[in-house]
Coordinates of C-alpha atoms and ligand atoms in Angstrom, one line a residue:
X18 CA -170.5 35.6 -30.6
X19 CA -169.7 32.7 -28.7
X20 CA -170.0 31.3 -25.0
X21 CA -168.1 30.3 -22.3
X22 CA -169.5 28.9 -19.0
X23 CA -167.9 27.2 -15.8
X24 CA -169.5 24.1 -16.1
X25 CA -170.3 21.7 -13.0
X26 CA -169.9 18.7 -15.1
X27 CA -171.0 16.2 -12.9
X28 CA -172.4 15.3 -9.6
X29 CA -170.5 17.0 -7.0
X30 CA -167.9 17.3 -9.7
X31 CA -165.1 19.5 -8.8
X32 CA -163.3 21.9 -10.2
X33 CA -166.0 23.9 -12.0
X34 CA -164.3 23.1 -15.9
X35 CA -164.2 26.0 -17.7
X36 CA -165.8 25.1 -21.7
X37 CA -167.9 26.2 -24.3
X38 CA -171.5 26.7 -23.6
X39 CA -174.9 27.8 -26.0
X40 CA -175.1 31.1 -27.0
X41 CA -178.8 31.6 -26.4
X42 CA -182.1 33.0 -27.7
X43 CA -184.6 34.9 -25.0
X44 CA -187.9 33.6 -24.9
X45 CA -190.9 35.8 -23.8
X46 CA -190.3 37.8 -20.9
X47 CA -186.6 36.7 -20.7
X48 CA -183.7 39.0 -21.6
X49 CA -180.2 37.6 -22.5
X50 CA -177.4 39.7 -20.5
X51 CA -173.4 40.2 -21.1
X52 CA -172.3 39.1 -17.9
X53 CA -169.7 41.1 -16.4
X54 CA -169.7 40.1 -12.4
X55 CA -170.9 37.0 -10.3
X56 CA -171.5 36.9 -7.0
X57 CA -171.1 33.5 -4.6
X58 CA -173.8 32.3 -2.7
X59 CA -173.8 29.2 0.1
X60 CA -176.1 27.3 -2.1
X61 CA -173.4 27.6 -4.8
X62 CA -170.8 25.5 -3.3
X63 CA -173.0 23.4 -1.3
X64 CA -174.9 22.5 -4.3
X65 CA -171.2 21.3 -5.7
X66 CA -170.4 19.5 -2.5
X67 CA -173.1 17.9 -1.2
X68 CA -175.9 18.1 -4.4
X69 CA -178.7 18.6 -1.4
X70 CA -181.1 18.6 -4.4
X71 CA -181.3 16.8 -8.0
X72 CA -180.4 18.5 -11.1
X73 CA -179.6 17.4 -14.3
X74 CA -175.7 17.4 -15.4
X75 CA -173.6 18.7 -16.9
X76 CA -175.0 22.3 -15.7
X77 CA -174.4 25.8 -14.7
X78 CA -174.7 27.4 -11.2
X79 CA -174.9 30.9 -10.1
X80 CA -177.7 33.1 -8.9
X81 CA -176.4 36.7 -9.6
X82 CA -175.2 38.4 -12.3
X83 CA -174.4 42.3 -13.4
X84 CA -174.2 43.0 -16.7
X85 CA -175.1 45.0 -20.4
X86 CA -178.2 43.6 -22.1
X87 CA -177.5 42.3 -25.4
X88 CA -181.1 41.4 -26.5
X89 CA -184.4 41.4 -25.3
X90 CA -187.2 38.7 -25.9
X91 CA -191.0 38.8 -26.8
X92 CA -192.8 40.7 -24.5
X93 CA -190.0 42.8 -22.8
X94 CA -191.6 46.4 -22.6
X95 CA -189.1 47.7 -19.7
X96 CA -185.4 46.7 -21.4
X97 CA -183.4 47.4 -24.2
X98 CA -180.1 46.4 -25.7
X99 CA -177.3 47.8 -23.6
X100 CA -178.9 48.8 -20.4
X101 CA -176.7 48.1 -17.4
X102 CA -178.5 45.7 -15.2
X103 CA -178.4 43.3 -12.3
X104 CA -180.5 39.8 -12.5
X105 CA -181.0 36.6 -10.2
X106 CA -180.5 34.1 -12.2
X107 CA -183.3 31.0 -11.4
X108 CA -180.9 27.6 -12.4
X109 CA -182.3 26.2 -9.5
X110 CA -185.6 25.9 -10.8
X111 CA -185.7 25.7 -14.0
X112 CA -183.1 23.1 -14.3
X113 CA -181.7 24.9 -17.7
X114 CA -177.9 25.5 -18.2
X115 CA -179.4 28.8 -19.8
X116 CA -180.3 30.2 -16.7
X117 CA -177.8 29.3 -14.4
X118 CA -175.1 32.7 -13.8
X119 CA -171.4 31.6 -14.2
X120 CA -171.2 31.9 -17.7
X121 CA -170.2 35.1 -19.8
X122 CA -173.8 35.1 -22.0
X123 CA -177.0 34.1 -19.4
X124 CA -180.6 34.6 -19.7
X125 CA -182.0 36.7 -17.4
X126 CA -186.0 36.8 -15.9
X127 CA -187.1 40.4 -16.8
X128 CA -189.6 40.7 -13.9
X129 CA -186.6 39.8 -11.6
X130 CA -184.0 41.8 -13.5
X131 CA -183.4 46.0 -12.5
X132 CA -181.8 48.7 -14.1
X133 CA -178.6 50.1 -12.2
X134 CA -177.3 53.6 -12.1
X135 CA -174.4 54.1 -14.9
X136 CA -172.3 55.4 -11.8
X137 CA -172.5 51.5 -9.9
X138 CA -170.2 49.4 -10.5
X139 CA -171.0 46.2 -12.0
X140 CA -168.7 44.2 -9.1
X141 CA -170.7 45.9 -6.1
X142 CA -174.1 46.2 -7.8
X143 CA -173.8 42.2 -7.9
X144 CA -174.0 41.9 -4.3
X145 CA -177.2 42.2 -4.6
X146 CA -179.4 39.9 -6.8
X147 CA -180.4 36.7 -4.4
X148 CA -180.4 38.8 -1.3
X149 CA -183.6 41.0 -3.3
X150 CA -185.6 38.0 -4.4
X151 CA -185.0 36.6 -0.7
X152 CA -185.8 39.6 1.2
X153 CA -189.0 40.5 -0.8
X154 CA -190.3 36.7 -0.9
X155 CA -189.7 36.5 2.9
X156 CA -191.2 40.3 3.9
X157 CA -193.5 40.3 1.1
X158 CA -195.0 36.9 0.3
X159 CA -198.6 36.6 1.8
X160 CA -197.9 33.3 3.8
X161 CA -194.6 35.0 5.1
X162 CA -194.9 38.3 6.5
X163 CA -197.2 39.8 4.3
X164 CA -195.9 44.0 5.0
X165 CA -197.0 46.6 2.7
X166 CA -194.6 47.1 -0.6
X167 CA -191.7 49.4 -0.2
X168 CA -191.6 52.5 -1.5
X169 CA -189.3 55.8 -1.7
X170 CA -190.2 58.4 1.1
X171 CA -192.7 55.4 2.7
X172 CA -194.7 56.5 6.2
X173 CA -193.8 55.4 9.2
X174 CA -196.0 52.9 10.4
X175 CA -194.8 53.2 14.0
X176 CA -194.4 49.5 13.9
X177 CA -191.4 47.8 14.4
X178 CA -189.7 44.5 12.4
X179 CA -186.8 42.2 14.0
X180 CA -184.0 41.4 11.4
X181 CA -181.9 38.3 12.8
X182 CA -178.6 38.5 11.2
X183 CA -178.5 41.8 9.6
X184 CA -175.0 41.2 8.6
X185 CA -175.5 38.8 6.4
X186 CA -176.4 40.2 2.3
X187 CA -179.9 38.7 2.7
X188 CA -180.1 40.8 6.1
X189 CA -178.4 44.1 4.6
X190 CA -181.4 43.9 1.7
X191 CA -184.4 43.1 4.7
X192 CA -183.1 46.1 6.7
X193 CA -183.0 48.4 4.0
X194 CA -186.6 47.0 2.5
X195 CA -188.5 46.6 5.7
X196 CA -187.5 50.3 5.8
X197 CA -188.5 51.0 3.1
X198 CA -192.0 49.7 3.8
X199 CA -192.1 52.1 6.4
X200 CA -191.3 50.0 9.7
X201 CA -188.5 50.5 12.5
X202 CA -186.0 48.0 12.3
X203 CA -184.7 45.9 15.6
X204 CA -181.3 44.1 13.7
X205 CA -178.6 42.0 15.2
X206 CA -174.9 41.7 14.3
X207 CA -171.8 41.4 15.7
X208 CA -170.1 44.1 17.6
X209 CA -168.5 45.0 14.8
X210 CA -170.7 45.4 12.2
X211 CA -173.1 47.5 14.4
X212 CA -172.3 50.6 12.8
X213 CA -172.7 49.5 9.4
X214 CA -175.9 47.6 10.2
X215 CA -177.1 51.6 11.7
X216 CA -176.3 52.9 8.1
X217 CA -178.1 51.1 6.1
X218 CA -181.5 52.3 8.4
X219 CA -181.3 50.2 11.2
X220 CA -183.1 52.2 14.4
X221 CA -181.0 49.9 16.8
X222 CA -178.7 47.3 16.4
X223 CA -177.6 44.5 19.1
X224 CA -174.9 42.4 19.8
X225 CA -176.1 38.8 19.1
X226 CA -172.9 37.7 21.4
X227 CA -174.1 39.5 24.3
X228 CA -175.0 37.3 26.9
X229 CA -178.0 39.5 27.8
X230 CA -179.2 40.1 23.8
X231 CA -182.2 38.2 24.4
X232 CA -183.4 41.0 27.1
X233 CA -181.2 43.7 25.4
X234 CA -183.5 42.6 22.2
X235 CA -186.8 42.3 24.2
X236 CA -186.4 46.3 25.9
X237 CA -186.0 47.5 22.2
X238 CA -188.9 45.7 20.8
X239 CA -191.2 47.8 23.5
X240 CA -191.3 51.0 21.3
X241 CA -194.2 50.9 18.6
X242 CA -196.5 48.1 17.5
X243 CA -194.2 44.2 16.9
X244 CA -194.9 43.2 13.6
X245 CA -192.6 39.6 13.5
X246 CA -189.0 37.9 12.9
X247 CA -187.2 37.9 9.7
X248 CA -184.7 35.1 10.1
X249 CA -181.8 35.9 7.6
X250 CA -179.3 33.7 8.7
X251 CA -181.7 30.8 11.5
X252 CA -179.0 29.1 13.2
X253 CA -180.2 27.2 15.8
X254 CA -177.9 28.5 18.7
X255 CA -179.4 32.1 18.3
X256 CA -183.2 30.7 16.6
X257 CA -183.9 29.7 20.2
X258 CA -183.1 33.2 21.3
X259 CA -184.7 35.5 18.9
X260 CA -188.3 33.3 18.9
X261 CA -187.9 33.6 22.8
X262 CA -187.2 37.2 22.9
X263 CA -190.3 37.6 19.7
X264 CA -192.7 35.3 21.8
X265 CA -191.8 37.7 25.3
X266 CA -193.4 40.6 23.3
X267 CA -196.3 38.8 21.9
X268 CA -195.1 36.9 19.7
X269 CA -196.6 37.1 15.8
X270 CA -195.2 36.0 12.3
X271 CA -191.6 34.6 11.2
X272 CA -190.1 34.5 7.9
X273 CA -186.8 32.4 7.9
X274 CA -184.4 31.7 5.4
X275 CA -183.9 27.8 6.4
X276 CA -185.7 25.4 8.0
X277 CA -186.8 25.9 11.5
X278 CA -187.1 22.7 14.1
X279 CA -190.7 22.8 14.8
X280 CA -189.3 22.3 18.7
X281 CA -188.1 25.8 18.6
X282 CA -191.3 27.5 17.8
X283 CA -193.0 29.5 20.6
X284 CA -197.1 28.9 20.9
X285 CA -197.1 32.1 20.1
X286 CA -194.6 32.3 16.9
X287 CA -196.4 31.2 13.6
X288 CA -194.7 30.6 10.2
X289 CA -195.5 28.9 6.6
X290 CA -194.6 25.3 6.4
X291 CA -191.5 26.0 3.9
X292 CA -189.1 28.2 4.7
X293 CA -188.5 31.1 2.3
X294 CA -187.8 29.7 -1.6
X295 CA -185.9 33.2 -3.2
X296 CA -186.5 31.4 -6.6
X297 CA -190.4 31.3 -6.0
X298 CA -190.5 35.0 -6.7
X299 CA -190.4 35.6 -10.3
X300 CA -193.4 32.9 -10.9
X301 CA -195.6 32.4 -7.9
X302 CA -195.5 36.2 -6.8
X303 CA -195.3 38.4 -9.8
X304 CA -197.0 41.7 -8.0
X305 CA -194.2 41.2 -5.5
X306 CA -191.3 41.1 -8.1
X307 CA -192.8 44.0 -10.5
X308 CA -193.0 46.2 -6.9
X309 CA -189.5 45.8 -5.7
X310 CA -187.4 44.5 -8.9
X311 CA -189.5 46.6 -11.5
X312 CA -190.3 49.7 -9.6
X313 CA -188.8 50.5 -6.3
X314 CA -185.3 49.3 -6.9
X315 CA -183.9 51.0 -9.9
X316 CA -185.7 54.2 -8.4
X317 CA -184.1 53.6 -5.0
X318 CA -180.6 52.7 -6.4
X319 CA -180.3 55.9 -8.3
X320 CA -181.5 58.1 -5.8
X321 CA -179.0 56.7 -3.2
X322 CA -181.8 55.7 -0.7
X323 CA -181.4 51.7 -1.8
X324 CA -177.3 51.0 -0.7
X325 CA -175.7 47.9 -3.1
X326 CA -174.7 46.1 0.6
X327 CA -172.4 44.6 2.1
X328 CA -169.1 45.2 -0.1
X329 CA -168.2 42.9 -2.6
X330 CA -164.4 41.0 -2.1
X331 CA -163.7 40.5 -5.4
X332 CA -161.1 37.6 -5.7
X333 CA -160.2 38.0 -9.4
X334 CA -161.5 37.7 -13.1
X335 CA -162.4 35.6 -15.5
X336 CA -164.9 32.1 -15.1
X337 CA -161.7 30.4 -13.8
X338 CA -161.5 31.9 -10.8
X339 CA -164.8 31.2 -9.7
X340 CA -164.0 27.8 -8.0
X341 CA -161.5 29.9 -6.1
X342 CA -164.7 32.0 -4.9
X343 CA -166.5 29.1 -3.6
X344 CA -163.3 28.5 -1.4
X345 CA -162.8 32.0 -0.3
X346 CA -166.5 31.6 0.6
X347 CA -166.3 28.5 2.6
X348 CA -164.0 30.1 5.3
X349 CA -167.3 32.7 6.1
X350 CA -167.8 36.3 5.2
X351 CA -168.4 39.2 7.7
X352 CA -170.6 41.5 6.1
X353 CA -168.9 40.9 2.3
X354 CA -169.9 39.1 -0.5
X355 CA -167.9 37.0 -2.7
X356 CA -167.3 38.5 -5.9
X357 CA -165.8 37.5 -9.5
X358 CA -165.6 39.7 -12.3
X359 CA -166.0 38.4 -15.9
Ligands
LIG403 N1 -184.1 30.2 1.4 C1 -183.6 30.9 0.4 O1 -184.2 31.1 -0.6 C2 -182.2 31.5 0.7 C3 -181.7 32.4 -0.3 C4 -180.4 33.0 0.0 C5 -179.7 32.6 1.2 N2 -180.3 31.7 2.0 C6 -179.6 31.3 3.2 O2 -179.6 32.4 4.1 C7 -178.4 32.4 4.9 C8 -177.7 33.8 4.7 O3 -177.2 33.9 3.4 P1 -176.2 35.1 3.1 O4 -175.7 34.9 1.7 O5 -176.9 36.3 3.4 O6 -175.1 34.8 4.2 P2 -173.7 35.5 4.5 O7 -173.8 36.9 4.0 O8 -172.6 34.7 4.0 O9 -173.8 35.4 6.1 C9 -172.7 35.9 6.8 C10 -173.2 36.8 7.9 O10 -174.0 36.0 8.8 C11 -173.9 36.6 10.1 N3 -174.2 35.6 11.1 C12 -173.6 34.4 11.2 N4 -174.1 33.8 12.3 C13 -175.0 34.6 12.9 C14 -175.8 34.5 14.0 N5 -175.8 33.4 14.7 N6 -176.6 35.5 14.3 C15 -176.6 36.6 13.6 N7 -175.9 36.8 12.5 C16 -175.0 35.8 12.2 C17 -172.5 37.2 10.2 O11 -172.7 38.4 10.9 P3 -171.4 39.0 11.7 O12 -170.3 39.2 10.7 O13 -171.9 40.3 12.2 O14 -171.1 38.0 12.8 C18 -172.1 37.4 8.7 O15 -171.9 38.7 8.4 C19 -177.6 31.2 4.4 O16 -177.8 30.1 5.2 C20 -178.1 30.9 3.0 O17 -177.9 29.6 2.6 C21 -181.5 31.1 1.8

């Protein structure tokens, strides 16, 4: 076997160059996966462009991958050779060209890794990887918003969760997970994607262009107990209006997937200091990842209650045409993902 990667060779080097890579050996608890689709992430290409943090080069990017095991390490109990799986692949951490996702042979985390039903494709089940381990570390995390784990067939819990952004893939996996946990979801989106923010399990879903959405947002947060803001997208034109409309109803916790000015926070609005890292999940918050990567989500996937969300675009195949993914990327999704198959 041999291994091919798209390799950022440099800083900020551009085009990905597509070269030989390592074929690698698991090591405990790891799993080494046949990659078969990517998905692109804004951290992808911004890491190319702009390198906001230091890593080693040359290296390999990419946070999700779908694929067919092809060995297990020491210490895997819950995998074995040729199960059809989706992983999130932890580069960013760990620094190591082993773990980064645009390559055709990666090592995968088990405890962030999930089986997937034979009848998902591996092209929309990869929509899904980054969006998990972000969801779960923001509605799950104790110093984030702490809510019970999901489960199939949860209670209701009468209590009710705002999801800025529900759009977004990090926002189509907190709707589905906070209901899952059994709370009623508040979302926003655009007018347009209202109906498919409804289907994934959304109890009402606002315009966030409205001029009156921060009142429109406030009335439907008086039905059951308010139980905090996840932040999936936190841009700072409509931050200001979802901590205003939080803070009207008594404020509480918020979980947000970029930094927030600290001159946006209500009194009444409390958060961690850091933001939420999706990449903090498989180490500092293993109970977290065993609930919702190990158990819940393969159960929830086959059973049809857990949606792979939003669809993918897939702009063609082969590590070569990743590069042409970031781009695609760049000019914005609408409740899509960017997808390459390998
Ligand atoms: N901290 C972490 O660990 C972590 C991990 C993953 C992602 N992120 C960050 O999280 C953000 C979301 O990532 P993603 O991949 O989920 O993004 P994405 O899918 O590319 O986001 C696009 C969606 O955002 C929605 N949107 C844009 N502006 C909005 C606004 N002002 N209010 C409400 N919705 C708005 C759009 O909804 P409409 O189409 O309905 O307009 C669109 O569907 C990015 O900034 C990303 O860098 C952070």
């Amino acid at each position: 076997m041999t291994n091919q990667a798209a390799w950022i060779k440099e800083k900020q080097g551009k085009p990905l160059v597509i070269d030989e890579a390592d074929m690698y050996k698991p090591g405990a608890g790891e799993v080494l996966i046949r990659n078969h689709a990517v998905s692109i992430n804004p951290v992808d290409w911004v890491m190319q462009d702009h390198a906001f943090f230091p890593m080693s080069y040359p290296n390999i990017l990419g946070c999700d991958i779908a694929g067919e095991i092809v060995e297990v390490g020491p210490e895997v109990t819950d995998f074995k050779k040729g199960d059809r799986v989706i992983s999130h692949a932890i580069n960013l951490v760990t620094g190591s060209p082993s773990h980064g996702a645009f390559q055709q042979y990666v090592i995968g985390q088990g405890n962030v890794t999930a089986i997937i039903p034979d009848n998902l494709a591996y092209e929309q089940a990869v929509v899904l990887p980054l969006a998990i381990s972000t969801a779960a570390c923001g509605l799950y995390q104790s110093h984030h918003l702490a809510l019970p784990l999901p489960s199939i067939g949860a209670a209701r819990l009468g209590k009710t969760l705002l999801v800025w952004g529900a759009a977004s893939s990090v926002g189509s996996v907190a709707v589905q997970l906070a209901n899952a946990s059994g709370f009623d979801v508040v979302a926003t989106a655009s007018a347009k994607n209202i109906e498919y923010v409804k289907s994934l399990g959304a109890k009402v879903v606002l315009d966030y262009n409205s001029s009156s959405v921060e009142d429109d947002v406030v009335k439907a947060l008086q039905d059951g107990e308010f139980a905090g803001v996840f932040e999936a997208v936190a841009k700072p034109e409509t931050l200001k209006v979802s901590l205003k409309a939080a803070s009207r109803v008594g404020g509480g916790r918020l979980a947000p997937v970029l930094q927030v000015p600290e001159e946006l926070l209500p009194a009444n609005i409390k958060k961690a200091p850091e933001f939420i890292f999706a990449a903090s999940l498989y180490k500092e918050s293993p109970e977290v990842a065993k609930a919702v990567w190990g158990e819940y989500l393969p159960a929830a996937l086959a059973d049809g209650s857990f949606l792979a969300k939003p669809d993918p675009i897939v702009v063609g195949t082969g590590l070569e045409k990743i590069q042409d993914g970031f781009e695609r990327h760049k000019q914005g999704v609408s409740a899509a993902k960017v997808v390459v198959k390998l």
